[in-house]
mmCIF file of N, CA and C in Angstrom:
data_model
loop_
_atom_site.group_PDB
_atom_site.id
_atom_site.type_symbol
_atom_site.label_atom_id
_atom_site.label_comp_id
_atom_site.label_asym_id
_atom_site.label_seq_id
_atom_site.Cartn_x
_atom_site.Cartn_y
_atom_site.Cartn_z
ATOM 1 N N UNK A 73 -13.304 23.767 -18.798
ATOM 2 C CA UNK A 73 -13.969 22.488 -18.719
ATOM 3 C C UNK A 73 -14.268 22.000 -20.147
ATOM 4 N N UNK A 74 -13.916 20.604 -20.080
ATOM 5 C CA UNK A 74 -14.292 20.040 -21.462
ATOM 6 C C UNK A 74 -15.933 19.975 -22.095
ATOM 7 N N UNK A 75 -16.199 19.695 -23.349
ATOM 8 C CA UNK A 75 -17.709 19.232 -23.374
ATOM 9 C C UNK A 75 -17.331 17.955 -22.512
ATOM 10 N N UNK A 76 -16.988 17.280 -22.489
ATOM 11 C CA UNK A 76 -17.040 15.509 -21.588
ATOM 12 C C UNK A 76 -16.971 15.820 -20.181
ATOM 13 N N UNK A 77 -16.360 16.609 -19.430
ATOM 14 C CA UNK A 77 -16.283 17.148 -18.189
ATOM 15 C C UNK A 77 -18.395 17.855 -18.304
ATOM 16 N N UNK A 78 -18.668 18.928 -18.877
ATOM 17 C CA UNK A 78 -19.855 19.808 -18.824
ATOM 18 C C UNK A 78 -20.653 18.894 -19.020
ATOM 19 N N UNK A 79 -20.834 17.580 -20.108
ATOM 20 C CA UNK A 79 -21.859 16.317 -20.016
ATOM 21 C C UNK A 79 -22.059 15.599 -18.681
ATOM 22 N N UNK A 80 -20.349 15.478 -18.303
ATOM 23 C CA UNK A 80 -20.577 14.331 -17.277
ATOM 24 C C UNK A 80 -21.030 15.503 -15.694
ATOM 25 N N UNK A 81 -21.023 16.137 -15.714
ATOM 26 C CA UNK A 81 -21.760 17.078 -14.731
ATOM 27 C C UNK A 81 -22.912 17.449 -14.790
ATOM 28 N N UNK A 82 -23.657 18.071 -16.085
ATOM 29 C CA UNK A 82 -24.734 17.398 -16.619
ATOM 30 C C UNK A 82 -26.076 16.299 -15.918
ATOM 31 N N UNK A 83 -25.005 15.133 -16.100
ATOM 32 C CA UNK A 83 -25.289 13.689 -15.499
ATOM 33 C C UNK A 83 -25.391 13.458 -14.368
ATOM 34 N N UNK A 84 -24.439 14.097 -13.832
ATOM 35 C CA UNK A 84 -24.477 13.782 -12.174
ATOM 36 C C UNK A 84 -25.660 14.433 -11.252
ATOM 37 N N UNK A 85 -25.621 15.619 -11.866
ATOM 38 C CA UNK A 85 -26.741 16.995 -11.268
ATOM 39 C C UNK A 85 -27.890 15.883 -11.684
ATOM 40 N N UNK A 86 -28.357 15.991 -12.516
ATOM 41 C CA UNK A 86 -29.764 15.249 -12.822
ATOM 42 C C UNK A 86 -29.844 13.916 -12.197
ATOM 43 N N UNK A 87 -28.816 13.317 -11.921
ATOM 44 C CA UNK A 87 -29.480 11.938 -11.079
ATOM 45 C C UNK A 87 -29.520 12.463 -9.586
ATOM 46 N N UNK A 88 -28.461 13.396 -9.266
ATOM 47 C CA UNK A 88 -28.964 13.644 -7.997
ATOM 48 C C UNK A 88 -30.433 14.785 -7.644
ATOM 49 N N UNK A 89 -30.855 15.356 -8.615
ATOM 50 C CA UNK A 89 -32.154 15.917 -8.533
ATOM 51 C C UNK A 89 -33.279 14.623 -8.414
ATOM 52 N N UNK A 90 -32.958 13.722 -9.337
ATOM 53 C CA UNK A 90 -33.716 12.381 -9.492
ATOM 54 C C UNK A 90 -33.434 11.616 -8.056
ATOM 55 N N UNK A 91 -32.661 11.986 -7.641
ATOM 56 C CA UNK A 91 -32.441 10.803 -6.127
ATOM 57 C C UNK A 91 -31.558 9.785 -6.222
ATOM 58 N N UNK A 92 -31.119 9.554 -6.987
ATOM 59 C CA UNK A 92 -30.567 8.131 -7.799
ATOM 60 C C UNK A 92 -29.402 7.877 -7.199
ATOM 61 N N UNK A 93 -29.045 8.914 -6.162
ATOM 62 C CA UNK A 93 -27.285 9.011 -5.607
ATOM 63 C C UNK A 93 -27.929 8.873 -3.876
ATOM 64 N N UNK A 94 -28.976 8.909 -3.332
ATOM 65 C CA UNK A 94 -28.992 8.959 -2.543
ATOM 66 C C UNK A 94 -29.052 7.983 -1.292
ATOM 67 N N UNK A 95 -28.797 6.615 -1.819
ATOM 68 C CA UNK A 95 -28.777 5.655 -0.838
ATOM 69 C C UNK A 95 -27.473 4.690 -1.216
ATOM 70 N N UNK A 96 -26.804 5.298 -1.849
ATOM 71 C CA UNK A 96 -25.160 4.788 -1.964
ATOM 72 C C UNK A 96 -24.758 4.690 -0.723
ATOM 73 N N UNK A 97 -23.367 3.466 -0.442
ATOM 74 C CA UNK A 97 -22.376 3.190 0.688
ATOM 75 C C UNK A 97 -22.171 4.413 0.945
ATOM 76 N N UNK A 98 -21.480 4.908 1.895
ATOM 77 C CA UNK A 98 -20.861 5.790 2.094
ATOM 78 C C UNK A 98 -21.504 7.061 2.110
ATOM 79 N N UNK A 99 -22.633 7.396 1.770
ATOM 80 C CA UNK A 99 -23.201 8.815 1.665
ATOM 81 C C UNK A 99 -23.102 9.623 2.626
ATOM 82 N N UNK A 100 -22.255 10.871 2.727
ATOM 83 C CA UNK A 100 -22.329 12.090 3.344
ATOM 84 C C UNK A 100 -20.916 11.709 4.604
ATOM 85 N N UNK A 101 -20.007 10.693 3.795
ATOM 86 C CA UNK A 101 -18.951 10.384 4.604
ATOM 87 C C UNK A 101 -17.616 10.954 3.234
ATOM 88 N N UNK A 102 -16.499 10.978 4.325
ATOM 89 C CA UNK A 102 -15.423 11.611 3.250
ATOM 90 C C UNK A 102 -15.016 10.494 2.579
ATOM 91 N N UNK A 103 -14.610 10.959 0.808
ATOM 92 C CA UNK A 103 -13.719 9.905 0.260
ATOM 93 C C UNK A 103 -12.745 9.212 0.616
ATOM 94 N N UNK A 104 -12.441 7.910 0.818
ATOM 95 C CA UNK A 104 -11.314 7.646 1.351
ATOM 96 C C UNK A 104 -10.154 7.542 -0.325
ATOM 97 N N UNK A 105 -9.320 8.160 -0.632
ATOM 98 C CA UNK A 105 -8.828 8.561 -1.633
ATOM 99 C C UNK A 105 -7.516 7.866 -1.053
ATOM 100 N N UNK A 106 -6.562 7.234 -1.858
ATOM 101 C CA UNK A 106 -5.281 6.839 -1.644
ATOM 102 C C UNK A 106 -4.336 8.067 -1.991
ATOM 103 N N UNK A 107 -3.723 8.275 -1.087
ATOM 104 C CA UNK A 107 -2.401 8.953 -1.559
ATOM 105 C C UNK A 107 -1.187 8.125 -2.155
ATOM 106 N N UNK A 108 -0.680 8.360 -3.146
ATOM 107 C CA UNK A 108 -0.469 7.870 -4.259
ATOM 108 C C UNK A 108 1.005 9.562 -4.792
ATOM 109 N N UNK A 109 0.862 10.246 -3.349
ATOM 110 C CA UNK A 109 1.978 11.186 -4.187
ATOM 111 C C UNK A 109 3.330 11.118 -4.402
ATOM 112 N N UNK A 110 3.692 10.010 -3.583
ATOM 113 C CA UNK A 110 5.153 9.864 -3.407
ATOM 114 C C UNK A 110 5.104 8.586 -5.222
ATOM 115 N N UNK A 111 4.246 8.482 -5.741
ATOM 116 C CA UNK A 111 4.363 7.681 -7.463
ATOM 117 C C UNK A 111 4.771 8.509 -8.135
ATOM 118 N N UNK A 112 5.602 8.354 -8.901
ATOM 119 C CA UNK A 112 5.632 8.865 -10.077
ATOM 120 C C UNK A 112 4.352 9.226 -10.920
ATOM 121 N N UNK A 113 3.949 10.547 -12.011
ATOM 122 C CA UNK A 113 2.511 10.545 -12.594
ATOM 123 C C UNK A 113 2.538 9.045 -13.072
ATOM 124 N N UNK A 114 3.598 9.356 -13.948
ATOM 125 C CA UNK A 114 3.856 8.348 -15.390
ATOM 126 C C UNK A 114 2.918 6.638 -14.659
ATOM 127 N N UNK A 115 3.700 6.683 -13.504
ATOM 128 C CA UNK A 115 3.501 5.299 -12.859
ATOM 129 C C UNK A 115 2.344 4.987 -11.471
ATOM 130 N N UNK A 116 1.329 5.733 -11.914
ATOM 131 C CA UNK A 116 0.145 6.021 -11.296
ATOM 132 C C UNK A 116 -1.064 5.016 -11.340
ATOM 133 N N UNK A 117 -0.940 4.957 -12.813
ATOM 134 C CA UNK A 117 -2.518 4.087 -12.990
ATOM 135 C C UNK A 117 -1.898 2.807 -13.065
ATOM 136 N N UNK A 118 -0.660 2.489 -13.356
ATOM 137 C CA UNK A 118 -0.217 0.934 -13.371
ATOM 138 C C UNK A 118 -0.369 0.892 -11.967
ATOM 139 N N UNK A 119 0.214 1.388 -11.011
ATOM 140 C CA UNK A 119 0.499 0.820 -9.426
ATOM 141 C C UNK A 119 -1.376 0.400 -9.037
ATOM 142 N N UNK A 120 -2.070 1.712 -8.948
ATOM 143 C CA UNK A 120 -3.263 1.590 -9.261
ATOM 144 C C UNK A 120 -3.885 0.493 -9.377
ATOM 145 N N UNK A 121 -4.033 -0.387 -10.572
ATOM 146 C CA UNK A 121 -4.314 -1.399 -11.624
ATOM 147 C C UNK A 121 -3.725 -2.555 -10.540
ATOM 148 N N UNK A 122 -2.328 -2.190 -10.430
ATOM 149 C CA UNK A 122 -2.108 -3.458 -9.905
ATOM 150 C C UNK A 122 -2.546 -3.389 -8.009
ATOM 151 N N UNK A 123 -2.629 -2.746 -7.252
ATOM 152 C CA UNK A 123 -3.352 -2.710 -6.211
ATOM 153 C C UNK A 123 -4.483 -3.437 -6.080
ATOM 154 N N UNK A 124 -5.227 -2.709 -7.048
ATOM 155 C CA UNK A 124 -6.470 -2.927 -7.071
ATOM 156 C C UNK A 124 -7.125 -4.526 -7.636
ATOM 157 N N UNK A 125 -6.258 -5.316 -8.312
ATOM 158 C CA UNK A 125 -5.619 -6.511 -8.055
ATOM 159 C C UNK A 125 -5.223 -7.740 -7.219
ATOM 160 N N UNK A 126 -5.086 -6.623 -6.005
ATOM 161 C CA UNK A 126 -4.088 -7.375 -4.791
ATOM 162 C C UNK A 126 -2.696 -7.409 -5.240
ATOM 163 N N UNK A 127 -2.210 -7.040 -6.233
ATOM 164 C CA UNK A 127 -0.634 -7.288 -6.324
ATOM 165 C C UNK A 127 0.249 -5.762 -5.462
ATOM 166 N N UNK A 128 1.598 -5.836 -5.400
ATOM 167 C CA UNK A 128 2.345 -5.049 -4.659
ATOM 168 C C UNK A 128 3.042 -4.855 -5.866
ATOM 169 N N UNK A 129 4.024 -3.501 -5.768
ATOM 170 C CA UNK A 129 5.396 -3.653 -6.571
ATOM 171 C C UNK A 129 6.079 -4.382 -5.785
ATOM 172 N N UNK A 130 7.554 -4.929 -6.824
ATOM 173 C CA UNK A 130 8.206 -5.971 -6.247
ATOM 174 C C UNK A 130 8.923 -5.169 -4.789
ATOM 175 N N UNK A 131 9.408 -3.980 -4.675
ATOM 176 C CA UNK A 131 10.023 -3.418 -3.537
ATOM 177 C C UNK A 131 8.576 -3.360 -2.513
ATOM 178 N N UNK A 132 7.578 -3.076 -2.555
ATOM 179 C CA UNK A 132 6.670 -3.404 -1.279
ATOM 180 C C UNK A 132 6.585 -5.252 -1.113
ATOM 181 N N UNK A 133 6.665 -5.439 -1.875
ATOM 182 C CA UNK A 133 6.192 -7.297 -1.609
ATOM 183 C C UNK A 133 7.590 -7.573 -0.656
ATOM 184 N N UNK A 134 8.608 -7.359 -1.003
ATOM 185 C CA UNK A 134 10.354 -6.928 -0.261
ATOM 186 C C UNK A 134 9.968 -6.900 0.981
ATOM 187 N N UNK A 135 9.657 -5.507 1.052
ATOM 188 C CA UNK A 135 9.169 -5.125 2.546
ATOM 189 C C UNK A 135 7.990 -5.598 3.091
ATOM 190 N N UNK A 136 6.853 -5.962 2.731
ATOM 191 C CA UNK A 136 5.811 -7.170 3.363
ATOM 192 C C UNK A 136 6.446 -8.117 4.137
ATOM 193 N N UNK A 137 7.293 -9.129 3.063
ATOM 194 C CA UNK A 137 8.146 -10.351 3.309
ATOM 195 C C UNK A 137 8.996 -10.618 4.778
ATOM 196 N N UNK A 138 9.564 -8.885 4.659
ATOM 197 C CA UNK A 138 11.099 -8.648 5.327
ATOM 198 C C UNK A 138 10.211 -8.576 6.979
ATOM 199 N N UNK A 139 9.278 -7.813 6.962
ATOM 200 C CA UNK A 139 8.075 -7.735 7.648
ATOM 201 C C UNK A 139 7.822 -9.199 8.576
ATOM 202 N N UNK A 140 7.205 -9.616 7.804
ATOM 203 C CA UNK A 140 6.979 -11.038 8.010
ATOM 204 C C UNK A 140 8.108 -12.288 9.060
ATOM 205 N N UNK A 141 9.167 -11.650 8.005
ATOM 206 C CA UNK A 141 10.233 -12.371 8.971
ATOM 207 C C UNK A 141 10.697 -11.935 10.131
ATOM 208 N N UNK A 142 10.683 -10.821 10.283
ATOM 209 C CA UNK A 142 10.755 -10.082 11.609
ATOM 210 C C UNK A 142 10.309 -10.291 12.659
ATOM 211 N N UNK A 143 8.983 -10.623 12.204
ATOM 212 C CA UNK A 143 8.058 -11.411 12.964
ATOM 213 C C UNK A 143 7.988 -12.601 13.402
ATOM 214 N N UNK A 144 8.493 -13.255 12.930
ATOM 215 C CA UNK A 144 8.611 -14.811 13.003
ATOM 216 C C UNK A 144 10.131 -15.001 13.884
ATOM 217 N N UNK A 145 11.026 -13.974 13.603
ATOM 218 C CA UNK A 145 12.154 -14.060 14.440
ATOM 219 C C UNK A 145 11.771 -13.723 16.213
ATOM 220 N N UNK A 146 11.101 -12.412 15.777
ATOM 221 C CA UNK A 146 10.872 -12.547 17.540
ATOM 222 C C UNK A 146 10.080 -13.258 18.360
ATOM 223 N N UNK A 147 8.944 -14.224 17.500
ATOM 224 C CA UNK A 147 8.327 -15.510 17.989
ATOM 225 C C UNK A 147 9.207 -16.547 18.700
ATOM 226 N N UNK A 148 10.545 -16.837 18.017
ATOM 227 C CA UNK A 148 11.221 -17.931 18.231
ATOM 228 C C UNK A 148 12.249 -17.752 19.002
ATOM 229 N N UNK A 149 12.673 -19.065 19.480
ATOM 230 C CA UNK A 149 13.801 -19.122 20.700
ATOM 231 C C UNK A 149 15.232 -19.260 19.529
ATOM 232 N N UNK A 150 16.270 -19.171 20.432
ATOM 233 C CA UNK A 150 17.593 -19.006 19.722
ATOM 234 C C UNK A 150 17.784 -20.722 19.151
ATOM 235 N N UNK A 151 17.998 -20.911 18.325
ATOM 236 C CA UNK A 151 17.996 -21.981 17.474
ATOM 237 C C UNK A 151 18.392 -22.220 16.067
ATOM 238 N N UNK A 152 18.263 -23.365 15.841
ATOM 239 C CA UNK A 152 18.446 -23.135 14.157
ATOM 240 C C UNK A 152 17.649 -22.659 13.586
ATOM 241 N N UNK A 153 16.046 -22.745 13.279
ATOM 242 C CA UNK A 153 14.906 -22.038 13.046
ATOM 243 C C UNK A 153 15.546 -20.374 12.842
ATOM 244 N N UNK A 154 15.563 -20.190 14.587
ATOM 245 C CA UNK A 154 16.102 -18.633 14.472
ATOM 246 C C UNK A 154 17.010 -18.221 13.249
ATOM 247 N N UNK A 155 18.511 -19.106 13.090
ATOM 248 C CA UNK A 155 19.239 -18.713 12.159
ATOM 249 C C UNK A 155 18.883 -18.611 10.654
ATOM 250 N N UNK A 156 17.971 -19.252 10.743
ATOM 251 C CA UNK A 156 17.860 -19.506 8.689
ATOM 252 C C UNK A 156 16.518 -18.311 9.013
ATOM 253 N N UNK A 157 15.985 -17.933 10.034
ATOM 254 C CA UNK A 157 15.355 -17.188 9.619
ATOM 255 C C UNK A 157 16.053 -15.630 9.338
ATOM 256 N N UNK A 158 17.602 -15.211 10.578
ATOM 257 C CA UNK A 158 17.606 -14.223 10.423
ATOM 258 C C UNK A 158 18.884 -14.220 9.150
ATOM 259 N N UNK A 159 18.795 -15.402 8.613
ATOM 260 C CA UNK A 159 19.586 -15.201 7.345
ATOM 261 C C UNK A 159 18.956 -15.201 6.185
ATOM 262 N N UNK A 160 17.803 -15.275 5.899
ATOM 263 C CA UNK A 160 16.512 -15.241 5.330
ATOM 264 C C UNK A 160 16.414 -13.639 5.022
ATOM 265 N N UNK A 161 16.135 -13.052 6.626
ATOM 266 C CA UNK A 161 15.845 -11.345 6.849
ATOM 267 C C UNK A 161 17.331 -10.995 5.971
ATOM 268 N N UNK A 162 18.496 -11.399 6.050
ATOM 269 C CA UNK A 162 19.643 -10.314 5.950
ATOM 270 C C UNK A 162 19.664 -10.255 4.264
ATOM 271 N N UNK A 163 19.581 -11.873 3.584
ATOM 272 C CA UNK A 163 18.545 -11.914 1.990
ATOM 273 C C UNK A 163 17.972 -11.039 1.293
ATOM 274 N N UNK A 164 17.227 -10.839 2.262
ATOM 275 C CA UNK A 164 15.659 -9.876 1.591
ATOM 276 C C UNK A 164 16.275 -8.804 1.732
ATOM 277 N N UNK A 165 16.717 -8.280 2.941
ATOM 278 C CA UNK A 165 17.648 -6.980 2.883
ATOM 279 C C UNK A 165 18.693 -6.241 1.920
ATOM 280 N N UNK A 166 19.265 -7.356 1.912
ATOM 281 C CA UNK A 166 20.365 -6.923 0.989
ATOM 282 C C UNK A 166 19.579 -7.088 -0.541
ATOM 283 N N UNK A 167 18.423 -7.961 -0.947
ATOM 284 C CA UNK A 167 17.769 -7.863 -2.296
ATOM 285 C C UNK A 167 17.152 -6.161 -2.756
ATOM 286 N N UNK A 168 16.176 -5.860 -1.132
ATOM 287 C CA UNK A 168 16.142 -4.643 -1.172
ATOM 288 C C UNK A 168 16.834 -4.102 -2.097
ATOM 289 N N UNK A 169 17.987 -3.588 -1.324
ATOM 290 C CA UNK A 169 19.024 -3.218 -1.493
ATOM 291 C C UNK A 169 19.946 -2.831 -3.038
ATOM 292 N N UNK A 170 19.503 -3.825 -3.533
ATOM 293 C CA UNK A 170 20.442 -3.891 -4.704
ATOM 294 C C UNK A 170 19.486 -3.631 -5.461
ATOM 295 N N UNK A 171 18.151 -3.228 -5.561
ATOM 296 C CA UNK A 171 17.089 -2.439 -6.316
ATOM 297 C C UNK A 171 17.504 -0.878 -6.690
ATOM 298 N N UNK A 172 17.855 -0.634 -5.352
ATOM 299 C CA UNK A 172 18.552 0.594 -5.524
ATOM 300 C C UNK A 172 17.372 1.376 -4.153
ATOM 301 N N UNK A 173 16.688 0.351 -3.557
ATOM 302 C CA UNK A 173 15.867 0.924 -2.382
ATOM 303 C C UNK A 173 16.530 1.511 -1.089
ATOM 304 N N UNK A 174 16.281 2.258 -0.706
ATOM 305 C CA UNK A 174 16.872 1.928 1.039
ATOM 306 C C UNK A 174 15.873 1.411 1.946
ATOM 307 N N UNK A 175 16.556 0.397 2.650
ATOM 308 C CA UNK A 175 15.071 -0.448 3.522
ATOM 309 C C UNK A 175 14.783 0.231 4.199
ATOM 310 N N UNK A 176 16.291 1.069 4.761
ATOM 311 C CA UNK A 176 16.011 2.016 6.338
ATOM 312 C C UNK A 176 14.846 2.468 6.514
ATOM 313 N N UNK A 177 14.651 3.650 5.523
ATOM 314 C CA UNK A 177 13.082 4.107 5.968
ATOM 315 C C UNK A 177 11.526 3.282 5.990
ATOM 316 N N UNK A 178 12.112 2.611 5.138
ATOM 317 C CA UNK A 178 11.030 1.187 5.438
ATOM 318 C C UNK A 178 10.831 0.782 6.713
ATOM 319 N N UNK A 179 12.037 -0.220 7.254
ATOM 320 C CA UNK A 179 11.832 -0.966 8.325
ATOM 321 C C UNK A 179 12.647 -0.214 9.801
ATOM 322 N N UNK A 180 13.009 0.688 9.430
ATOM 323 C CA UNK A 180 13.301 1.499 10.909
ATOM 324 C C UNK A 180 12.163 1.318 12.222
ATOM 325 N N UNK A 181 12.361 1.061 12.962
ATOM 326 C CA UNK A 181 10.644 1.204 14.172
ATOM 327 C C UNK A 181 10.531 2.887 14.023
ATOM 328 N N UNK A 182 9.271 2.596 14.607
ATOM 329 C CA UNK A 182 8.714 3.849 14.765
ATOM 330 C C UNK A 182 7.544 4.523 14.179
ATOM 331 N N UNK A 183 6.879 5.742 14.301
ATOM 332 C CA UNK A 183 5.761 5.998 13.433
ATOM 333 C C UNK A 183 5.575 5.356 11.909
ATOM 334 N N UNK A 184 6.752 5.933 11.328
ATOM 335 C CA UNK A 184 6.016 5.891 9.739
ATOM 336 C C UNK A 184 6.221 4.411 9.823
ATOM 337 N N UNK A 185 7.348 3.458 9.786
ATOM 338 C CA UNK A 185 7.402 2.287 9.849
ATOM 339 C C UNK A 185 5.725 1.587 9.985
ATOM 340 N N UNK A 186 5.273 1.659 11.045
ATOM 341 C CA UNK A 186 4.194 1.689 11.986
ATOM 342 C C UNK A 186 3.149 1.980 10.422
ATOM 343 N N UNK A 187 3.268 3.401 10.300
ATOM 344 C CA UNK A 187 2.087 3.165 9.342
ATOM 345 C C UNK A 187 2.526 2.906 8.346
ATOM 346 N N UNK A 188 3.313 2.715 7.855
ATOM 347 C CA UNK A 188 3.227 1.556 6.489
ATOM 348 C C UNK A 188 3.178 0.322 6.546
ATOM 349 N N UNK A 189 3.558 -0.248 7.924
ATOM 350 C CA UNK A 189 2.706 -1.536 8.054
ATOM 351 C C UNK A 189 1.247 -1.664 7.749
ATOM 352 N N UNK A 190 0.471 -0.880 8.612
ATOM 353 C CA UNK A 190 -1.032 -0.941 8.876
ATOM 354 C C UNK A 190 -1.232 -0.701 7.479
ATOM 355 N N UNK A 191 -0.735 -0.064 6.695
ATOM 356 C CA UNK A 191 -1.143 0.590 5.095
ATOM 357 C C UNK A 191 -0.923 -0.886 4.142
ATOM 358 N N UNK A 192 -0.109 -1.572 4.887
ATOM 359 C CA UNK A 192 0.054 -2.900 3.847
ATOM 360 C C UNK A 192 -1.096 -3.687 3.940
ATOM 361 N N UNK A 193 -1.036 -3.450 5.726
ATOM 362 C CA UNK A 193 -1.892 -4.873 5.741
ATOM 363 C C UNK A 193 -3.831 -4.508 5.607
ATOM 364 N N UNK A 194 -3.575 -3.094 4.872
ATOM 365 C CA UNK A 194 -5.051 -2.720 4.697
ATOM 366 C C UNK A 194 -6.169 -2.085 5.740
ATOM 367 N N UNK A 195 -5.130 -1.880 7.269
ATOM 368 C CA UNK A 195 -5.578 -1.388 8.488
ATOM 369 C C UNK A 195 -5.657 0.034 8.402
ATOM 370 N N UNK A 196 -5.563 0.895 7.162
ATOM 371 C CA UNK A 196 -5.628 2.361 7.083
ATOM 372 C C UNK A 196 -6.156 2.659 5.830
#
């Protein structure tokens, strides 16, 4: 342990002897901690930074979008609407794509699909 680690513990012990921690949000509930393991280290605190932001990397904003249209396709009746939308979806797909992403595991149905929706839209 560092001296800066042994200070900042130090610190913590004494405010919680003092009480000073004890009527915080969340008290005596688990951290909700992002998993963040499938990042690169290197590219940790940028994704981070920008989350915390509201921004996406450009391959999640991709899949938000692609998302989106999916949605809007199975709203609608067969039409022109329909077409520019599912030529819209095949767009974004193939932009995916040429990132060097695979959408598949993205937008496949199913569990994980499923929860990386809810994970976008902040439901997890």
């Amino acid at each position: 342990m560092t001296l800066v680690d042994r200070l900042a513990e130090a610190q913590i012990r004494q405010a919680l002897d003092r009480g000073e921690l004890d009527r915080l949000p969340g008290r005596g509930r688990p951290l909700e901690l992002d998993d963040d393991s499938l990042v690169p280290e290197a590219l940790r605190a940028g994704y981070r930074l920008l989350k915390n932001a509201g921004f996406l990397p450009p391959e999640l904003e991709l899949v938000r979008e692609i998302r989106e249209v999916e949605s809007l396709i199975a709203r609608l009746d067969h039409g022109e609407e329909r077409k520019r939308a599912c030529a819209r979806l095949n767009l974004l797909r193939s932009r995916l794509q040429s990132r060097g992403r695979e959408p598949s595991l993205l937008l496949e149905r199913g569990d994980y699909r499923d929860r990386v929706i809810r994970r976008l839209d902040g439901e997890d």
